[in-house]
Coordinates of C-alpha atoms in Angstrom, one line a residue:
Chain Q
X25 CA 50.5 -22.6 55.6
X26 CA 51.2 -18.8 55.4
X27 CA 53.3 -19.2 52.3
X28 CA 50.3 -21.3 50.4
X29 CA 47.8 -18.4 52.2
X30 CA 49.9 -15.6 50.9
X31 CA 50.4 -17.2 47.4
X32 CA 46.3 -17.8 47.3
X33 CA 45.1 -15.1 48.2
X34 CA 46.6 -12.3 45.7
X35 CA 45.3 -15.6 42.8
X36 CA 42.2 -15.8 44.5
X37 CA 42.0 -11.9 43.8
X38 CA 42.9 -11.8 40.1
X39 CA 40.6 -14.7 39.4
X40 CA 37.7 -12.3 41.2
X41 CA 39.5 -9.4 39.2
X42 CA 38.7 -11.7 35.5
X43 CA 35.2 -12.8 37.4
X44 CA 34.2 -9.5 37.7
X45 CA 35.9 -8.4 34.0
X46 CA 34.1 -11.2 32.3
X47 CA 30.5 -10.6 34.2
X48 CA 31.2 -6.9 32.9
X49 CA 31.7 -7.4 29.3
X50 CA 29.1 -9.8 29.7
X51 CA 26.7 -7.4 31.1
X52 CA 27.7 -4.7 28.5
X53 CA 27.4 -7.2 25.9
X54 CA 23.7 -8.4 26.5
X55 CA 23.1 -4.9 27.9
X56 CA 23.4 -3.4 24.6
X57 CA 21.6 -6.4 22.5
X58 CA 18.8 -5.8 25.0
X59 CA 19.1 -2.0 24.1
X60 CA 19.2 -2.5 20.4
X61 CA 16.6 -4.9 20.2
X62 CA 14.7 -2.5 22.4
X63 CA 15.3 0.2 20.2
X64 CA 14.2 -1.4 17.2
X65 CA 11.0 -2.4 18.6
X66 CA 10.5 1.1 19.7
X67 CA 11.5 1.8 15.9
X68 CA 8.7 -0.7 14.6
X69 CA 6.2 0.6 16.6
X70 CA 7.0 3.9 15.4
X71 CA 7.0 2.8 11.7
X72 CA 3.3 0.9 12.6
X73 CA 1.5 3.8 14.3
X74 CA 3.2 6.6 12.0
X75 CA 3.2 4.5 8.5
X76 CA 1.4 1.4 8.1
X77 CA -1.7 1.8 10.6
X78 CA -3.2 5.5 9.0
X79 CA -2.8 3.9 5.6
X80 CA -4.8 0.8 6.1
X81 CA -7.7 3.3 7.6
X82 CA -7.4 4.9 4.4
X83 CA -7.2 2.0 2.3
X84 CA -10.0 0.7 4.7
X85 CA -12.5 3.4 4.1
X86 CA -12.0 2.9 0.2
X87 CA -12.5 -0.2 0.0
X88 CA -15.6 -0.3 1.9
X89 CA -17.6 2.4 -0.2
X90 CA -15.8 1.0 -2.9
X91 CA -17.0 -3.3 -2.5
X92 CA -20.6 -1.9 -0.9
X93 CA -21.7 0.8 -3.3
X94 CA -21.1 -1.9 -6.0
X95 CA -18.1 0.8 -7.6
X96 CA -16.2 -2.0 -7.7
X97 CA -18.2 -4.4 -10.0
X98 CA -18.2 -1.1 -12.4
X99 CA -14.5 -1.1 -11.8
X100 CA -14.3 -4.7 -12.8
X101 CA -15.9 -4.1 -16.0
X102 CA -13.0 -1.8 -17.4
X103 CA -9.9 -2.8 -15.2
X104 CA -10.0 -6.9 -15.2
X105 CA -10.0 -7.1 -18.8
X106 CA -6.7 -4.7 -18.5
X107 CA -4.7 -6.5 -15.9
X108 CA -5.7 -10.0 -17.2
X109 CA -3.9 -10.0 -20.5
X110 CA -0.3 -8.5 -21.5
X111 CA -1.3 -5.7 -24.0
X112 CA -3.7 -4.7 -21.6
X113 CA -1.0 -4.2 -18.6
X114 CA 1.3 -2.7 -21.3
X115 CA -1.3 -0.2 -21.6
X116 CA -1.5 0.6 -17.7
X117 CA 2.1 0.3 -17.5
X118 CA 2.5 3.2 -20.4
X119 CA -0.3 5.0 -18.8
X120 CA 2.1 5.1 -15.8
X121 CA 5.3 6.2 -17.5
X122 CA 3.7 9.2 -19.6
X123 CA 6.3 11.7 -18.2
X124 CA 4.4 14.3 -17.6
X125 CA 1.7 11.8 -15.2
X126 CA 4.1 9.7 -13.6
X127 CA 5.2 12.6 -11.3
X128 CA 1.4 13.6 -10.6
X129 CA 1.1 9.5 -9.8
X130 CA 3.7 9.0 -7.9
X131 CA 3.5 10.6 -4.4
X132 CA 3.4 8.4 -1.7
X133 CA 2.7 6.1 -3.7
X134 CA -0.7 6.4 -2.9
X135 CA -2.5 5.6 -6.6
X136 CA -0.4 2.7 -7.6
X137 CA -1.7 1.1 -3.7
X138 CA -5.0 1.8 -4.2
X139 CA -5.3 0.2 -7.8
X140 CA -3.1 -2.3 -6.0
X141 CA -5.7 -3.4 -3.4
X142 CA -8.3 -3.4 -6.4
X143 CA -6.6 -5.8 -8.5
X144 CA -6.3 -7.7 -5.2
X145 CA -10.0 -7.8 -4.7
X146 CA -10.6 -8.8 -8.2
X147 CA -7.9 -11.1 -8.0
X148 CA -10.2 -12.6 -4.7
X149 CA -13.2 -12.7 -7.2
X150 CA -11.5 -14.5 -9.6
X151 CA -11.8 -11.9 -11.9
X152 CA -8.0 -12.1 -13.1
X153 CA -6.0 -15.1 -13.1
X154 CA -3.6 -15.1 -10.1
X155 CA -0.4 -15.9 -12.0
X156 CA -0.8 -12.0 -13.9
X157 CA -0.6 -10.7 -10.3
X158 CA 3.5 -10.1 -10.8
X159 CA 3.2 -8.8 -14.4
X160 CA 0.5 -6.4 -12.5
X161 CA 2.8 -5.0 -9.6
X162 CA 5.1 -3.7 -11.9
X163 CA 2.6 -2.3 -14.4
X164 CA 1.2 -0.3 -12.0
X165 CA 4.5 1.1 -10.6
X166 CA 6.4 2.5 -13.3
X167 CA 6.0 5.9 -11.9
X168 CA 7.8 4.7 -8.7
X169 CA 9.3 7.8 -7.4
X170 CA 9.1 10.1 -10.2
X171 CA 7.8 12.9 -8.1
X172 CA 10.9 12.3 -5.9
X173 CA 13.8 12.9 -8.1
X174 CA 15.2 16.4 -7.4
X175 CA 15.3 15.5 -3.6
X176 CA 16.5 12.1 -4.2
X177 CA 19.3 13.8 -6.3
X178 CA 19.4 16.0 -3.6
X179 CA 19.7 13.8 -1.0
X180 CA 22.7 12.1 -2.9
X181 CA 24.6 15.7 -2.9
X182 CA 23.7 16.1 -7.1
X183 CA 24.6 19.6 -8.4
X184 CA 22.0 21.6 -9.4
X185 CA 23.1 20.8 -13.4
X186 CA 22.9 17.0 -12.7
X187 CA 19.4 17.7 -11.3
X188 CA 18.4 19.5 -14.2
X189 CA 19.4 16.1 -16.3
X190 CA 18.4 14.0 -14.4
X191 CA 15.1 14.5 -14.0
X192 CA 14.6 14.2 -18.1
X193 CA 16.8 11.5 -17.8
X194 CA 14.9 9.3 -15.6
X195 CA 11.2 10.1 -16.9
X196 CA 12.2 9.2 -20.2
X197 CA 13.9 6.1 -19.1
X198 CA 10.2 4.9 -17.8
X199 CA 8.8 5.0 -20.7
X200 CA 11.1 2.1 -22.4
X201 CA 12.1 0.3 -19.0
X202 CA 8.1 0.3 -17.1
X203 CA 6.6 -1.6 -20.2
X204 CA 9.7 -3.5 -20.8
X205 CA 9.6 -4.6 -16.4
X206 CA 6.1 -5.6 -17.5
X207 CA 7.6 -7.8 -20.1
X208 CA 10.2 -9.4 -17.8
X209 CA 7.6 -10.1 -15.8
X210 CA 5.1 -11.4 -17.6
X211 CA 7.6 -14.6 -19.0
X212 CA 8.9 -14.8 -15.4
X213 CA 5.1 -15.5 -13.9
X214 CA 5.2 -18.5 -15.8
X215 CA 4.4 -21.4 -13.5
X216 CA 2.8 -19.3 -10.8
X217 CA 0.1 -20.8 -9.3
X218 CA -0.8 -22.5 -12.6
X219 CA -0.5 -26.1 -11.1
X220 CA -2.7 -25.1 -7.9
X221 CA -5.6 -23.7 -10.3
Chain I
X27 CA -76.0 2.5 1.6
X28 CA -73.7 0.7 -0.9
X29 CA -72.4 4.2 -2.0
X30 CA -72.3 5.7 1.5
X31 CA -69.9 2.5 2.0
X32 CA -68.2 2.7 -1.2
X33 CA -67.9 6.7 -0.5
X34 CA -66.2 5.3 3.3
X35 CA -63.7 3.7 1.3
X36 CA -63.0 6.2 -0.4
X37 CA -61.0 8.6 2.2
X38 CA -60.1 5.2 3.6
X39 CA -58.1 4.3 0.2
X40 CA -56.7 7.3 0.0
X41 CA -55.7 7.7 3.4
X42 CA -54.0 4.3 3.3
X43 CA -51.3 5.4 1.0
X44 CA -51.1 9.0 2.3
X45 CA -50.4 7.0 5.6
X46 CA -48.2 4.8 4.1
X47 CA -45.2 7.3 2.7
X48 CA -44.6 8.3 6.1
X49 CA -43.7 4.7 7.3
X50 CA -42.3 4.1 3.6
X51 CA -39.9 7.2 3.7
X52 CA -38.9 6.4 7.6
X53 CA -38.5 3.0 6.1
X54 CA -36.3 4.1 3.1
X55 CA -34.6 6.8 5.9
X56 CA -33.7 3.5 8.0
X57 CA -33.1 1.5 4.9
X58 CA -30.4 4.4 3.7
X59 CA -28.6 4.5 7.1
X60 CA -28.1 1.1 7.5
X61 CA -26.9 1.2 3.6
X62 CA -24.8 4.1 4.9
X63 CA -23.3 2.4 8.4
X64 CA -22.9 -0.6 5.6
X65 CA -20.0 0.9 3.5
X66 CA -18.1 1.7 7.1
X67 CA -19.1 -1.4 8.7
X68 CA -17.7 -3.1 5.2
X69 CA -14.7 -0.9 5.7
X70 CA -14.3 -1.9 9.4
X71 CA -14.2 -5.6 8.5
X72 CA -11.9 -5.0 6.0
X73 CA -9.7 -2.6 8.2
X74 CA -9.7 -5.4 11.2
X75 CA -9.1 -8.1 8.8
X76 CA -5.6 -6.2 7.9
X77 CA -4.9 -5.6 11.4
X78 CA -4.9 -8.9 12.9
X79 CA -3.8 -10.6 9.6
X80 CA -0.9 -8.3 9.2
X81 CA 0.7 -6.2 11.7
X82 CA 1.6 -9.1 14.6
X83 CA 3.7 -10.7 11.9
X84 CA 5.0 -7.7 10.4
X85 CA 6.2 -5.9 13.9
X86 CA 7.6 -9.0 15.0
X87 CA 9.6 -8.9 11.3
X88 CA 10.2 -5.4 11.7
X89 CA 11.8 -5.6 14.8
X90 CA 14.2 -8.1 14.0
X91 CA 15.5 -6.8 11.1
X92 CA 15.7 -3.1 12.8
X93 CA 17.9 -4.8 14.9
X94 CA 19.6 -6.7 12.8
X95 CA 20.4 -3.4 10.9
X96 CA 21.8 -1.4 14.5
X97 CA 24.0 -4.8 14.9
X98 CA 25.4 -4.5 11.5
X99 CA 25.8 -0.8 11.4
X100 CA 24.7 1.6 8.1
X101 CA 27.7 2.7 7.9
X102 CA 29.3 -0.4 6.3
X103 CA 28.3 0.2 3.1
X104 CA 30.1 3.1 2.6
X105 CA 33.1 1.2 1.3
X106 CA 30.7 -0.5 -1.2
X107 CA 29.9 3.1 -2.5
X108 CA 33.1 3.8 -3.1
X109 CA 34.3 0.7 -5.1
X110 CA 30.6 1.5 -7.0
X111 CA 31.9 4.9 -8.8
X112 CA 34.4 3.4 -10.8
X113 CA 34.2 3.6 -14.3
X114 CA 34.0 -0.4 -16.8
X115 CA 31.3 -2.4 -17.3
X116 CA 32.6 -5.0 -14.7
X117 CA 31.2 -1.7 -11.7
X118 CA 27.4 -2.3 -13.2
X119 CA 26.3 -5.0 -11.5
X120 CA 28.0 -3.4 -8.6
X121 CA 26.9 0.2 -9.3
X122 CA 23.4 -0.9 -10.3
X123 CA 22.4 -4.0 -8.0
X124 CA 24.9 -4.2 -5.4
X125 CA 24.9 -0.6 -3.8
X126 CA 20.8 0.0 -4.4
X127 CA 19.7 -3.6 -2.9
X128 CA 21.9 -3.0 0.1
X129 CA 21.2 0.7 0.5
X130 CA 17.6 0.5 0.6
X131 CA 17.6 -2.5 2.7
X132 CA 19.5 -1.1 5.5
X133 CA 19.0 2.8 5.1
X134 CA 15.5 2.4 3.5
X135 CA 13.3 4.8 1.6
X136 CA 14.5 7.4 1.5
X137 CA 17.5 7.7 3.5
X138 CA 18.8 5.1 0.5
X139 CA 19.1 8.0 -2.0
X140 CA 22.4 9.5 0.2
X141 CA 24.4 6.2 -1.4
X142 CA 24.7 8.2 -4.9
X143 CA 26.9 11.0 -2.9
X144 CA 29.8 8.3 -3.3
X145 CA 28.7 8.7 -7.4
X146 CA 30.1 10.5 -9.5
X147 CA 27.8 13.5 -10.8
X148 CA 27.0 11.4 -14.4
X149 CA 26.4 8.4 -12.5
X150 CA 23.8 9.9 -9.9
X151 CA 20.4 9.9 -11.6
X152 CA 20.9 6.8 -13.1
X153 CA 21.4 5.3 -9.2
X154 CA 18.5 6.9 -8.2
X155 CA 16.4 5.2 -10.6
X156 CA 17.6 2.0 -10.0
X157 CA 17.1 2.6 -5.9
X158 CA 13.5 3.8 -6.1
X159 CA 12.9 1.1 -8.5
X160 CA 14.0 -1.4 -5.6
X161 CA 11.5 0.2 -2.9
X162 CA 8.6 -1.8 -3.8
X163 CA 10.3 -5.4 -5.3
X164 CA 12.1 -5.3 -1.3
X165 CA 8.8 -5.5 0.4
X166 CA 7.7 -8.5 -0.3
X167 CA 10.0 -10.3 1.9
X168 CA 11.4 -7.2 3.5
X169 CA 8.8 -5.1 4.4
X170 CA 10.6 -2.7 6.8
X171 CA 12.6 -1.2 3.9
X172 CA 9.5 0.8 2.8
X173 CA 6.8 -0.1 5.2
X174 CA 4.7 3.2 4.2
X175 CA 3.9 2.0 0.4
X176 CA 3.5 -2.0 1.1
X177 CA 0.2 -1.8 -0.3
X178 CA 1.8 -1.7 -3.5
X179 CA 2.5 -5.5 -2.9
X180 CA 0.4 -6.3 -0.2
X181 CA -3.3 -5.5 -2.1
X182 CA -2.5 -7.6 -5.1
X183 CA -1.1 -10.4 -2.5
X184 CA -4.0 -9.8 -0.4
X185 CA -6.5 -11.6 -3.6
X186 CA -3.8 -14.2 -3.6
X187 CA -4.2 -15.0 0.2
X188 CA -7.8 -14.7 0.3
X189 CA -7.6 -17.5 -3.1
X190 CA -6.1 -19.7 -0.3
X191 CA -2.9 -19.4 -2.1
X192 CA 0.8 -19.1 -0.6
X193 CA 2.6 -15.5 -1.2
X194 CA 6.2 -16.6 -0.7
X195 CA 6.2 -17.8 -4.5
X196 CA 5.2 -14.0 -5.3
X197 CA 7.2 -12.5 -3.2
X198 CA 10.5 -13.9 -4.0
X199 CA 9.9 -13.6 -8.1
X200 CA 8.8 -9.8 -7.1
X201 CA 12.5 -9.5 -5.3
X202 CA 14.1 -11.5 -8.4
X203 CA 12.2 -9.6 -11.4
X204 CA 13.0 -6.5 -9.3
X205 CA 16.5 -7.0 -9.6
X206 CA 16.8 -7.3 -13.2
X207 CA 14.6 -4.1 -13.6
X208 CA 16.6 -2.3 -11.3
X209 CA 20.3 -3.0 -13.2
X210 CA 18.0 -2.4 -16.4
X211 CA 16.9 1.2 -15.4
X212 CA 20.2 1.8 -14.2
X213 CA 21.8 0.9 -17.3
X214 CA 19.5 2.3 -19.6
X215 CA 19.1 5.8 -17.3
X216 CA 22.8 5.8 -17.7
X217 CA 22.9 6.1 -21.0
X218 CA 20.6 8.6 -22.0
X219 CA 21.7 10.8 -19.1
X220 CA 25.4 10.7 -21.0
X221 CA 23.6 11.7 -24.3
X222 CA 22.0 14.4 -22.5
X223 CA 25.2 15.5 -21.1
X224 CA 27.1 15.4 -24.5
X225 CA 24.0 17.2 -26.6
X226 CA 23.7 19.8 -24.2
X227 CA 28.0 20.3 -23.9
X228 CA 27.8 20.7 -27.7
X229 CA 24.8 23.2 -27.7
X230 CA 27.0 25.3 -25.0
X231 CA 30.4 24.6 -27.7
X232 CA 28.0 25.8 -30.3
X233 CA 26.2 28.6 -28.3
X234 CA 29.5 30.5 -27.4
X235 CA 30.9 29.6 -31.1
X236 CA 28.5 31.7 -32.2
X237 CA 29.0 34.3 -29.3
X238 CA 32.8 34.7 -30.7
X239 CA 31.5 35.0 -34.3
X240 CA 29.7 37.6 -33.4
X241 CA 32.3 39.6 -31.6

């Protein structure tokens, strides 16, 4: 009796010692899921308040003058017949990559979401054919971060000289690569939304 | 007494419209503020429309691919970095799609741009082209990689929704097409940053050949 005792109780105590090992990892385990996942919420948040909410009061108070002073019908006249054919979004997409605009257009990219949300709304109207909406995000986004690229270079630890290079570099790039994205696009909308119309 | 009457009317005809631009321009003063509340109250719809039709899905999105991110860990693609510097053709694809795609989707704009420190110098503007070219293509599906400029996507794919059409089709072509540009640029940025370097190494040979001439 005192022999089985004896021999139970030190197993009885490693198999509370693994219980208690097991409920820790455990713990620290779904403790620090719980704390990433809580982190990244606290992360989105962040992003929603800081980012995406101020922007669509902005783009908010546009788009109201914009629809109820009838701007936007004037708008229609001049950018629909742009952004519904492919020499007419080659012209915006040029317009974009002129290297001495696209840095002027590119902050924040605040112009290329603006003309954004009024293709959208002519789009809506059914001013411009749905399937030119891909050839139209990248015609007007050729100057994608052109007004970024000394602290982009920066930020990737460039020397000064490489800077100096680079910046040419890239702006003249744009000009052959934006209308040439266009392009790309253009023959890869095929097929979009052209059986649902 | 006909012209006594007729002379009545008179003041009364002309007091009728003299009465009648007050109420017309109070009129026209009510008609322009509600025209004026109008363009917010337009701007209002439009701003509620966005907030309910957008953000529930996009923090629940945002959150689960933040988290997915902390889980993975940033720091992973450092060794991806390094294997990107090397010099061949075979390190494009890897150099010019590999290393942007997965920088900007897990550091983002525009913590992405540290990737081209594992670069070298000839290398580095020709990566940052190809990673900003990446910011907007990502957001159509990923929208936490750049969630400041998603209007860049989301007003063109806003017509589409409100054409009672589905955006996934848009989206992944905008990720697709985005990848080809982005090797493209990187390509292309590469090579006329190398004829830079070269024309401006031989206007420095030339420069100090005619310096020694000269002494």
């Amino acid at each position: 009796m005192s022999t089985t005792t004896a021999a139970k109780t030190p197993a009885g105590g490693s198999a509370f010692d693994k219980m208690s090992k097991v409920l820790v990892t455990v713990g620290k385990a779904v403790g620090g899921v719980v704390g990433i996942l809580y982190q990244a919420g606290r992360d989105t948040i962040d992003t929603v308040i800081r980012n995406i909410l101020p922007f669509m009061a902005f783009i908010s108070v546009l788009v109201g003058i914009i629809n109820k002073t009838g701007l936007g019908d004037h708008l229609a006249h001049w950018i629909s017949p742009l952004a519904s054919s492919l020499p007419g979004l080659l012209v915006i997409s040029i317009f974009c990559s002129i290297p001495i605009l696209s840095p002027v257009l590119g902050p924040g990219a605040v112009i290329a979401q603006v003309i954004g949300v009024l293709l959208g709304t002519r789009i809506a109207a059914g001013d411009i054919a749905p399937q030119y909406s891909l050839p139209a995000l990248f015609a007007i986004d050729p100057q994608v971060g052109c007004d970024f690229i000394p602290v982009g270079l920066a930020l990737g630890e460039a020397e000064p000289h490489t800077v100096e290079i680079g910046v040419p570099a890239v702006l003249i790039s744009r000009m052959i690569t934006g209308p040439v994205s266009v392009v790309i696009a253009y023959f890869a909308s095929f097929g979009l939304y052209t059986s649902s119309n | 007494m006909p012209f006594t009457e007729l002379a009545a009317a008179i003041p009364m005809a002309t007091t009728a419209p003299t009465v009648n631009p007050p109420t017309g321009f109070f009129g026209a003063l009510a008609d322009a503020a509600t025209w004026f509340i109008g363009l917010f109250q337009a701007g209002g719809d439009f701003f509620l429309a966005l907030v309910t039709g957008i953000i529930p899905l996009l923090v629940v999105l945002l959150t689960a691919i933040n988290a997915l991110i902390r889980l993975i860990g940033p720091e992973r693609i450092d060794k991806v970095g390094e294997a990107a510097g090397r010099p061949g053709i075979q390190w494009y694809p890897v150099r010019y799609l590999v290393l942007p795609v997965l920088s900007v989707f897990f550091l983002t704009n525009p913590m992405a741009y540290t990737m081209g420190r594992f670069l070298p110098e000839k290398y580095k503007p020709a990566f940052y082209d190809s990673a900003v070219s990446f910011v907007h293509p990502i957001t159509g599906i990923f929208p936490h990689a750049n969630a400041g400029e998603l209007f860049v996507y989301l007003g063109i794919a806003g017509g589409i929704t409100q054409l009672g059409l589905n955006t996934s089709d848009l989206a992944v072509r905008y990720l697709l097409v985005g990848l080809v540009v982005i090797l493209l640029r990187g390509i292309l940025t590469e090579l006329i940053t190398a004829a830079m370097l070269t024309r401006r190494d031989n206007a420095a040979a030339q420069a100090q050949q005619a310096e020694e001439a000269t002494a």
